[in-house]
Amino acid sequence: MRKLASRKKKIAAFAALALSLSACANTGLGVDGPTALEKQILPTIEPVHKGGTLTILDSAKDPGFDPARSQSLAVTSAGLVHRRLTTWQILPGQEPKVVPDLATDTGRVSPDGKTWEFTLKDDLKFEDGTPITSADIKYGLERSFAPTLSGGLGYHKTLLANTDGYKGPYEGAHLDSIETPDEKTIRFHLRIPYGDWPWITSLPAFAPVPKAKDNPEGYARAPIASGPYRIAEYRTGVFVQMERNPYWSNDDVRLAGPDHIKFSLGNDPVVSAQKLIYGQAQYEDTFSSSKVPAAQLITAAQSEVVGQRLQIPDPGPLLYLAINTKQVKDVHVRRAFNYAIDKSAVNKAAGGQLAGAIATTLITPGIPGREKFDLYPAPPTGDLDKAREELKQAQDVPKRPLVLITKNKNEDVLRAEAVARSISQLGLKVRIEPVESSVYSERTTQGPGDTYDMAIASWNPDFPAANSNIQPLYASSESGGGGSNRSRFEDPKIDEMISAASAELDPEKAKQMWAATDRAIMELAPSVPLVYQRFSYLRGRNVTNFYVGSFPSYPNYLIVGVKP
């Protein structure tokens, strides 16, 4: 077991982290398009300063910090309050890495890949000084099964063995697939072999929750912290005030620079961007957790002063056209769409090269093991001749107008219009249906899926592994019933490939298998990869260590500080 790190070792580790950030910081800010990317200048990454108050402009009115209901990524808001068995190391110039958090390592697996065991570090405590035990982690996971605490990331619910019908611990039932033989050991029994389980244990539900302090109705506003900050005051829709957790220790990932962190809630992203662009003095110790909207992004990029506080990351999350394979059944038609679509026009709708780069694969940049390839080579504007050649081979070309569903946000509608123009040049008719987000979700993920033919969709993986790019979007189990397979794509051979790659325990072999699965899916063309999106963010001039990677395309809250 790892001994408690000395204060000197922790300071040395943090200094090394800061130097690594400084050495890898890319540069950039220019006037428009590629120039802005080539000239970008990021703030200098410095050793973290202890002190000050960091303010975060958040669009959520009630972000909530109940780990059972949270979809917060490991390096964003909830990671300040809750630790998990593992977490992510997100640094410039490096691939995302799963690293120990509460655990001493990233897990030990049985030869059959179905049992994973972790040992907790020494001297871990909650904010009230009580020890964190393996039973607290088990209880936290069990409560995530309660129907009243639904909405969080649920990968563990389908992977743990013997969970059918389980509805949480509130009526005295417990999971025998999670064992806690002593206070520092926790053992998981899985339904299937799963090589990415260390990534799963970094998700919110793996945060410890003390049974004696659980209040299902109010825990989101008054959680018991295991991370460097605890909730001092929570006013729904107004702000969340955090202060230091005096019992936080033995943490090699979180730098915990500010003494206080304030989340200002309910901010419109456009207004947040304007505040940081035009109100620098008032917002020196502030950053926005919302990506900069297209119009403000161009304004910021054109300013040499503001641009130094703008980070434009490498391309990451996938924007794609999901083709409903139960409606558009002929693979040659779907391949024709891959050739025909003017991806540059789609990208321009959200800001051009400042907003993204042309996509050709399903596994996105920033994900370990991604292989770059293009099965449908064409200029960014598309290749109508190749598209027409594919259509000639089709036996089932749709004669009716194709329904293209999109959310009714301006840039999404503009993207849909660009897609429709390209397809119409093949002699096909397209009807765009902009709808509210709730309607979009219901129509594309629920029911038989016969109310749309195509959908403009976006995907940012829940954890940095190819599994999270592929399985949720293309496994048959995710088609309908609330799943994210908006292409309604169901193919037994692809399901076998997904299962085999998921079960592979050798990370290098798994990467090769996922890359092969990506290519095999693209051969069947259930989607058109459109754009790898850039989510850019603004900070005040006193905010330091402000880094956004291609994954997860959000600022790494765990390392941010403020200048004195």
XYZ file of C-alpha atoms in Angstrom, residues 29 74 88 114 168 179 197 217 238 358 455 466 507 541:
14
model
C -4.276 33.951 -31.269
C -13.721 13.720 -13.674
C -7.910 11.417 -15.137
C -14.490 -10.247 -14.617
C -30.867 0.668 -4.223
C -17.444 -6.974 -1.879
C -13.108 -0.840 -15.870
C -33.629 14.644 -1.311
C -27.923 31.916 -7.778
C -13.187 18.104 -40.997
C -30.367 13.576 -37.386
C -12.415 4.411 -27.778
C -4.634 -1.888 -23.634
C -6.385 37.658 -16.806
